[in-house]
Amino acid sequence: MASQEIETLAAALARLPGLGPRSARRAVLWLVKRRESALPALLEALATVGEALVECDICGNVDTTDPCGICADPRRDTKSLCVVEDVADLWALDRAKLFTGTYHVLGGKLSALDGVRPEDLNIAQLLARVEEGGVDEVVLAMNATLEGQTTAHYLAERLEDYPVRITQLAHGLPVGGELDYLDEGTLAQALRARRPVG
Ligand SMILES: [Zn+2]
């Protein structure tokens, strides 16, 4: 029987995305065994994050500075604006180091089921950024889910009257993906997005 303190920690960890009660208890055990080697660094990192992290007023990214490192970087191409659902998507795209423009985080996606309406997302701020001028292209980098695509369609409509090029991420075969293993939705997308050879 675990003590109340351990149960409290496990319950707190179990609330993290991707961790259920079972993996949370395993994480607690792992920490207990390494309380001298791993715990101090983790505590320090958590405290730093808790104190230092702020939301960027311009794009909605989470960083230790406002504006964030991306918005403050003069090498970034502010003509190209990539719209994502969440900060995790921004980080994933930026890790790939292929996009040199700036970002805009919506803070979610439209969802009739969860009652998320356009005014619940950072859409007014996006339109204001485009309205300000200087943006040539808006890349709609929504997830390839029904709600993600609904959000992309909605944004494309709202952006229609602005003098910007609206593009969307291509959906298709994942790198290393074998046809045999792909679900029908991915295959259908890949077929629809087919392009001339060479
Ligand atoms: Zn920013």
PDB file of C-alpha atoms and ligand atoms in Angstrom:
ATOM      1  CA  MET A   1       0.000   0.000   0.000  1.00  0.00           C
ATOM      2  CA  ALA A   2       1.540   3.269  -1.130  1.00  0.00           C
ATOM      3  CA  SER A   3       1.647   6.263   1.175  1.00  0.00           C
ATOM      4  CA  GLN A   4      -0.652   9.224   0.663  1.00  0.00           C
ATOM      5  CA  GLU A   5       2.241  11.344  -0.681  1.00  0.00           C
ATOM      6  CA  ILE A   6       3.060   8.817  -3.377  1.00  0.00           C
ATOM      7  CA  GLU A   7      -0.601   8.443  -4.303  1.00  0.00           C
ATOM      8  CA  THR A   8      -0.918  12.233  -4.609  1.00  0.00           C
ATOM      9  CA  LEU A   9       2.095  12.412  -6.925  1.00  0.00           C
ATOM     10  CA  ALA A  10       0.852   9.496  -9.033  1.00  0.00           C
ATOM     11  CA  ALA A  11      -2.575  11.127  -9.334  1.00  0.00           C
ATOM     12  CA  ALA A  12      -0.952  14.409 -10.444  1.00  0.00           C
ATOM     13  CA  LEU A  13       1.196  12.631 -13.051  1.00  0.00           C
ATOM     14  CA  ALA A  14      -1.758  10.598 -14.300  1.00  0.00           C
ATOM     15  CA  ARG A  15      -3.357  13.860 -15.459  1.00  0.00           C
ATOM     16  CA  LEU A  16      -0.533  14.431 -17.960  1.00  0.00           C
ATOM     17  CA  PRO A  17      -1.401  13.701 -21.599  1.00  0.00           C
ATOM     18  CA  GLY A  18      -0.291  10.230 -22.592  1.00  0.00           C
ATOM     19  CA  LEU A  19       0.063   9.004 -19.008  1.00  0.00           C
ATOM     20  CA  GLY A  20      -2.597   6.837 -17.439  1.00  0.00           C
ATOM     21  CA  PRO A  21      -2.749   5.786 -13.761  1.00  0.00           C
ATOM     22  CA  ARG A  22      -0.604   2.725 -14.431  1.00  0.00           C
ATOM     23  CA  SER A  23       2.227   4.509 -16.237  1.00  0.00           C
ATOM     24  CA  ALA A  24       2.021   7.326 -13.649  1.00  0.00           C
ATOM     25  CA  ARG A  25       2.644   4.835 -10.832  1.00  0.00           C
ATOM     26  CA  ARG A  26       5.570   3.380 -12.792  1.00  0.00           C
ATOM     27  CA  ALA A  27       6.996   6.892 -13.239  1.00  0.00           C
ATOM     28  CA  VAL A  28       6.682   7.511  -9.492  1.00  0.00           C
ATOM     29  CA  LEU A  29       8.499   4.261  -8.729  1.00  0.00           C
ATOM     30  CA  TRP A  30      11.214   5.189 -11.207  1.00  0.00           C
ATOM     31  CA  LEU A  31      11.625   8.557  -9.450  1.00  0.00           C
ATOM     32  CA  VAL A  32      11.646   7.016  -5.989  1.00  0.00           C
ATOM     33  CA  LYS A  33      14.462   4.713  -7.038  1.00  0.00           C
ATOM     34  CA  ARG A  34      16.426   7.634  -8.480  1.00  0.00           C
ATOM     35  CA  ARG A  35      15.539  10.336  -5.986  1.00  0.00           C
ATOM     36  CA  GLU A  36      19.171  11.366  -5.713  1.00  0.00           C
ATOM     37  CA  SER A  37      20.227  11.178  -9.346  1.00  0.00           C
ATOM     38  CA  ALA A  38      17.126  12.247 -11.282  1.00  0.00           C
ATOM     39  CA  LEU A  39      14.777  14.042  -8.899  1.00  0.00           C
ATOM     40  CA  PRO A  40      16.778  17.268  -8.258  1.00  0.00           C
ATOM     41  CA  ALA A  41      17.181  17.992 -11.985  1.00  0.00           C
ATOM     42  CA  LEU A  42      13.489  17.326 -12.577  1.00  0.00           C
ATOM     43  CA  LEU A  43      12.444  19.571  -9.684  1.00  0.00           C
ATOM     44  CA  GLU A  44      14.668  22.363 -10.951  1.00  0.00           C
ATOM     45  CA  ALA A  45      13.372  22.034 -14.510  1.00  0.00           C
ATOM     46  CA  LEU A  46       9.756  22.095 -13.285  1.00  0.00           C
ATOM     47  CA  ALA A  47      10.386  25.162 -11.141  1.00  0.00           C
ATOM     48  CA  THR A  48      12.099  26.984 -14.014  1.00  0.00           C
ATOM     49  CA  VAL A  49       9.271  26.178 -16.385  1.00  0.00           C
ATOM     50  CA  GLY A  50       6.689  27.257 -13.830  1.00  0.00           C
ATOM     51  CA  GLU A  51       8.397  30.607 -13.297  1.00  0.00           C
ATOM     52  CA  ALA A  52       9.711  31.451 -16.746  1.00  0.00           C
ATOM     53  CA  LEU A  53       7.204  30.300 -19.348  1.00  0.00           C
ATOM     54  CA  VAL A  54       4.978  32.903 -20.962  1.00  0.00           C
ATOM     55  CA  GLU A  55       2.617  32.954 -23.920  1.00  0.00           C
ATOM     56  CA  CYS A  56       3.760  35.020 -26.895  1.00  0.00           C
ATOM     57  CA  ASP A  57       1.410  37.957 -27.453  1.00  0.00           C
ATOM     58  CA  ILE A  58       1.935  37.806 -31.207  1.00  0.00           C
ATOM     59  CA  CYS A  59       1.679  34.128 -32.126  1.00  0.00           C
ATOM     60  CA  GLY A  60       0.559  32.243 -29.005  1.00  0.00           C
ATOM     61  CA  ASN A  61       3.744  30.152 -28.772  1.00  0.00           C
ATOM     62  CA  VAL A  62       5.007  29.260 -25.304  1.00  0.00           C
ATOM     63  CA  ASP A  63       8.542  30.417 -24.555  1.00  0.00           C
ATOM     64  CA  THR A  64      10.617  32.123 -21.881  1.00  0.00           C
ATOM     65  CA  THR A  65      10.330  35.478 -23.666  1.00  0.00           C
ATOM     66  CA  ASP A  66       7.444  37.533 -25.072  1.00  0.00           C
ATOM     67  CA  PRO A  67       7.639  37.968 -28.057  1.00  0.00           C
ATOM     68  CA  CYS A  68       8.843  34.394 -28.399  1.00  0.00           C
ATOM     69  CA  GLY A  69      12.190  33.387 -29.923  1.00  0.00           C
ATOM     70  CA  ILE A  70      10.596  32.772 -33.322  1.00  0.00           C
ATOM     71  CA  CYS A  71       8.715  36.107 -33.507  1.00  0.00           C
ATOM     72  CA  ALA A  72      11.809  37.978 -32.278  1.00  0.00           C
ATOM     73  CA  ASP A  73      14.129  36.294 -34.813  1.00  0.00           C
ATOM     74  CA  PRO A  74      14.916  38.796 -37.617  1.00  0.00           C
ATOM     75  CA  ARG A  75      15.858  35.945 -39.970  1.00  0.00           C
ATOM     76  CA  ARG A  76      12.275  34.691 -39.962  1.00  0.00           C
ATOM     77  CA  ASP A  77      10.207  35.455 -43.038  1.00  0.00           C
ATOM     78  CA  THR A  78       7.179  37.373 -41.739  1.00  0.00           C
ATOM     79  CA  LYS A  79       5.544  37.214 -45.200  1.00  0.00           C
ATOM     80  CA  SER A  80       4.730  33.561 -44.627  1.00  0.00           C
ATOM     81  CA  LEU A  81       2.395  32.744 -41.747  1.00  0.00           C
ATOM     82  CA  CYS A  82       1.737  29.157 -40.707  1.00  0.00           C
ATOM     83  CA  VAL A  83      -1.455  28.541 -38.711  1.00  0.00           C
ATOM     84  CA  VAL A  84      -1.495  25.568 -36.327  1.00  0.00           C
ATOM     85  CA  GLU A  85      -3.998  24.181 -33.849  1.00  0.00           C
ATOM     86  CA  ASP A  86      -1.727  23.905 -30.829  1.00  0.00           C
ATOM     87  CA  VAL A  87       1.714  24.846 -29.549  1.00  0.00           C
ATOM     88  CA  ALA A  88       2.765  21.179 -29.813  1.00  0.00           C
ATOM     89  CA  ASP A  89       2.092  21.367 -33.576  1.00  0.00           C
ATOM     90  CA  LEU A  90       4.193  24.533 -33.847  1.00  0.00           C
ATOM     91  CA  TRP A  91       7.066  22.813 -32.058  1.00  0.00           C
ATOM     92  CA  ALA A  92       6.754  19.698 -34.246  1.00  0.00           C
ATOM     93  CA  LEU A  93       6.846  21.760 -37.447  1.00  0.00           C
ATOM     94  CA  ASP A  94       9.685  23.909 -36.222  1.00  0.00           C
ATOM     95  CA  ARG A  95      11.748  20.903 -35.179  1.00  0.00           C
ATOM     96  CA  ALA A  96      11.718  19.862 -38.845  1.00  0.00           C
ATOM     97  CA  LYS A  97      13.521  23.166 -39.607  1.00  0.00           C
ATOM     98  CA  LEU A  98      11.937  23.400 -43.054  1.00  0.00           C
ATOM     99  CA  PHE A  99       9.597  26.314 -42.510  1.00  0.00           C
ATOM    100  CA  THR A 100      11.333  29.682 -42.182  1.00  0.00           C
ATOM    101  CA  GLY A 101       8.228  31.832 -41.715  1.00  0.00           C
ATOM    102  CA  THR A 102       6.323  32.693 -38.546  1.00  0.00           C
ATOM    103  CA  TYR A 103       3.423  30.956 -36.821  1.00  0.00           C
ATOM    104  CA  HIS A 104      -0.008  31.544 -35.398  1.00  0.00           C
ATOM    105  CA  VAL A 105      -1.449  29.224 -32.734  1.00  0.00           C
ATOM    106  CA  LEU A 106      -5.253  28.906 -32.781  1.00  0.00           C
ATOM    107  CA  GLY A 107      -5.440  27.268 -29.377  1.00  0.00           C
ATOM    108  CA  GLY A 108      -7.605  24.387 -30.563  1.00  0.00           C
ATOM    109  CA  LYS A 109      -9.946  23.455 -33.387  1.00  0.00           C
ATOM    110  CA  LEU A 110     -13.569  24.037 -34.214  1.00  0.00           C
ATOM    111  CA  SER A 111     -15.707  21.284 -32.771  1.00  0.00           C
ATOM    112  CA  ALA A 112     -19.458  21.035 -32.664  1.00  0.00           C
ATOM    113  CA  LEU A 113     -19.110  18.065 -30.327  1.00  0.00           C
ATOM    114  CA  ASP A 114     -16.986  19.916 -27.751  1.00  0.00           C
ATOM    115  CA  GLY A 115     -18.780  23.217 -28.305  1.00  0.00           C
ATOM    116  CA  VAL A 116     -15.691  25.042 -29.629  1.00  0.00           C
ATOM    117  CA  ARG A 117     -16.818  28.024 -31.707  1.00  0.00           C
ATOM    118  CA  PRO A 118     -14.744  30.416 -33.848  1.00  0.00           C
ATOM    119  CA  GLU A 119     -14.769  33.027 -31.069  1.00  0.00           C
ATOM    120  CA  ASP A 120     -13.179  30.485 -28.719  1.00  0.00           C
ATOM    121  CA  LEU A 121     -10.057  30.316 -30.909  1.00  0.00           C
ATOM    122  CA  ASN A 122      -7.415  32.959 -31.718  1.00  0.00           C
ATOM    123  CA  ILE A 123      -9.026  33.672 -35.093  1.00  0.00           C
ATOM    124  CA  ALA A 124      -9.673  37.407 -34.601  1.00  0.00           C
ATOM    125  CA  GLN A 125      -5.966  37.841 -33.783  1.00  0.00           C
ATOM    126  CA  LEU A 126      -5.044  35.927 -36.943  1.00  0.00           C
ATOM    127  CA  LEU A 127      -7.253  38.120 -39.121  1.00  0.00           C
ATOM    128  CA  ALA A 128      -5.794  41.201 -37.437  1.00  0.00           C
ATOM    129  CA  ARG A 129      -2.257  40.031 -38.277  1.00  0.00           C
ATOM    130  CA  VAL A 130      -3.227  39.466 -41.906  1.00  0.00           C
ATOM    131  CA  GLU A 131      -5.105  42.763 -42.014  1.00  0.00           C
ATOM    132  CA  GLU A 132      -2.028  44.596 -40.752  1.00  0.00           C
ATOM    133  CA  GLY A 133      -0.399  43.669 -44.039  1.00  0.00           C
ATOM    134  CA  GLY A 134       2.989  42.238 -44.893  1.00  0.00           C
ATOM    135  CA  VAL A 135       1.667  38.667 -45.067  1.00  0.00           C
ATOM    136  CA  ASP A 136       1.755  37.081 -48.540  1.00  0.00           C
ATOM    137  CA  GLU A 137       0.965  33.497 -47.691  1.00  0.00           C
ATOM    138  CA  VAL A 138      -1.087  31.805 -44.980  1.00  0.00           C
ATOM    139  CA  VAL A 139      -0.290  28.098 -44.572  1.00  0.00           C
ATOM    140  CA  LEU A 140      -3.164  26.206 -42.963  1.00  0.00           C
ATOM    141  CA  ALA A 141      -1.361  23.434 -41.085  1.00  0.00           C
ATOM    142  CA  MET A 142      -4.338  21.832 -39.405  1.00  0.00           C
ATOM    143  CA  ASN A 143      -4.366  18.169 -38.446  1.00  0.00           C
ATOM    144  CA  ALA A 144      -5.737  15.680 -40.975  1.00  0.00           C
ATOM    145  CA  THR A 145      -8.774  15.049 -38.795  1.00  0.00           C
ATOM    146  CA  LEU A 146     -12.378  15.914 -39.565  1.00  0.00           C
ATOM    147  CA  GLU A 147     -12.316  18.801 -37.071  1.00  0.00           C
ATOM    148  CA  GLY A 148      -8.916  19.982 -38.262  1.00  0.00           C
ATOM    149  CA  GLN A 149     -10.110  20.094 -41.847  1.00  0.00           C
ATOM    150  CA  THR A 150     -13.370  21.824 -40.849  1.00  0.00           C
ATOM    151  CA  THR A 151     -11.263  24.473 -39.128  1.00  0.00           C
ATOM    152  CA  ALA A 152      -9.058  24.851 -42.223  1.00  0.00           C
ATOM    153  CA  HIS A 153     -12.111  25.315 -44.460  1.00  0.00           C
ATOM    154  CA  TYR A 154     -13.559  27.896 -42.103  1.00  0.00           C
ATOM    155  CA  LEU A 155     -10.274  29.830 -42.010  1.00  0.00           C
ATOM    156  CA  ALA A 156      -9.915  29.676 -45.801  1.00  0.00           C
ATOM    157  CA  GLU A 157     -13.371  31.277 -46.081  1.00  0.00           C
ATOM    158  CA  ARG A 158     -12.589  34.003 -43.559  1.00  0.00           C
ATOM    159  CA  LEU A 159      -9.309  34.776 -45.359  1.00  0.00           C
ATOM    160  CA  GLU A 160     -10.863  34.826 -48.817  1.00  0.00           C
ATOM    161  CA  ASP A 161     -11.161  38.598 -49.048  1.00  0.00           C
ATOM    162  CA  TYR A 162      -7.577  39.313 -48.078  1.00  0.00           C
ATOM    163  CA  PRO A 163      -4.825  39.601 -50.699  1.00  0.00           C
ATOM    164  CA  VAL A 164      -2.999  36.500 -49.455  1.00  0.00           C
ATOM    165  CA  ARG A 165      -2.214  33.124 -50.934  1.00  0.00           C
ATOM    166  CA  ILE A 166      -3.840  30.396 -48.862  1.00  0.00           C
ATOM    167  CA  THR A 167      -2.093  27.034 -48.877  1.00  0.00           C
ATOM    168  CA  GLN A 168      -2.559  23.815 -46.988  1.00  0.00           C
ATOM    169  CA  LEU A 169      -0.257  20.988 -45.972  1.00  0.00           C
ATOM    170  CA  ALA A 170      -0.417  18.054 -48.365  1.00  0.00           C
ATOM    171  CA  HIS A 171      -1.683  14.872 -46.790  1.00  0.00           C
ATOM    172  CA  GLY A 172      -0.497  11.573 -48.062  1.00  0.00           C
ATOM    173  CA  LEU A 173       1.971   8.798 -47.612  1.00  0.00           C
ATOM    174  CA  PRO A 174       4.138   9.047 -44.523  1.00  0.00           C
ATOM    175  CA  VAL A 175       7.876   8.690 -45.148  1.00  0.00           C
ATOM    176  CA  GLY A 176       8.690   4.996 -45.006  1.00  0.00           C
ATOM    177  CA  GLY A 177       5.002   4.158 -45.165  1.00  0.00           C
ATOM    178  CA  GLU A 178       4.000   0.983 -46.934  1.00  0.00           C
ATOM    179  CA  LEU A 179       0.701   1.040 -48.811  1.00  0.00           C
ATOM    180  CA  ASP A 180      -0.304  -2.189 -47.241  1.00  0.00           C
ATOM    181  CA  TYR A 181      -0.237  -0.724 -43.743  1.00  0.00           C
ATOM    182  CA  LEU A 182      -2.012   2.563 -44.400  1.00  0.00           C
ATOM    183  CA  ASP A 183      -5.585   3.232 -43.435  1.00  0.00           C
ATOM    184  CA  GLU A 184      -8.072   4.003 -46.199  1.00  0.00           C
ATOM    185  CA  GLY A 185      -8.304   7.703 -45.308  1.00  0.00           C
ATOM    186  CA  THR A 186      -4.554   8.220 -45.756  1.00  0.00           C
ATOM    187  CA  LEU A 187      -4.553   6.261 -49.002  1.00  0.00           C
ATOM    188  CA  ALA A 188      -7.496   8.248 -50.346  1.00  0.00           C
ATOM    189  CA  GLN A 189      -5.741  11.528 -49.454  1.00  0.00           C
ATOM    190  CA  ALA A 190      -2.539  10.372 -51.121  1.00  0.00           C
ATOM    191  CA  LEU A 191      -4.454   9.486 -54.278  1.00  0.00           C
ATOM    192  CA  ARG A 192      -6.275  12.810 -54.327  1.00  0.00           C
ATOM    193  CA  ALA A 193      -2.996  14.713 -53.848  1.00  0.00           C
ATOM    194  CA  ARG A 194      -1.224  12.828 -56.627  1.00  0.00           C
ATOM    195  CA  ARG A 195       0.977  14.917 -58.896  1.00  0.00           C
ATOM    196  CA  PRO A 196       2.754  14.579 -62.222  1.00  0.00           C
ATOM    197  CA  VAL A 197       5.975  12.564 -62.170  1.00  0.00           C
ATOM    198  CA  GLY A 198       9.239  14.420 -62.757  1.00  0.00           C
TER     199      GLY A 198
HETATM  200 ZN    ZN B   1       5.655  34.381 -31.090  1.00  0.00          ZN
END
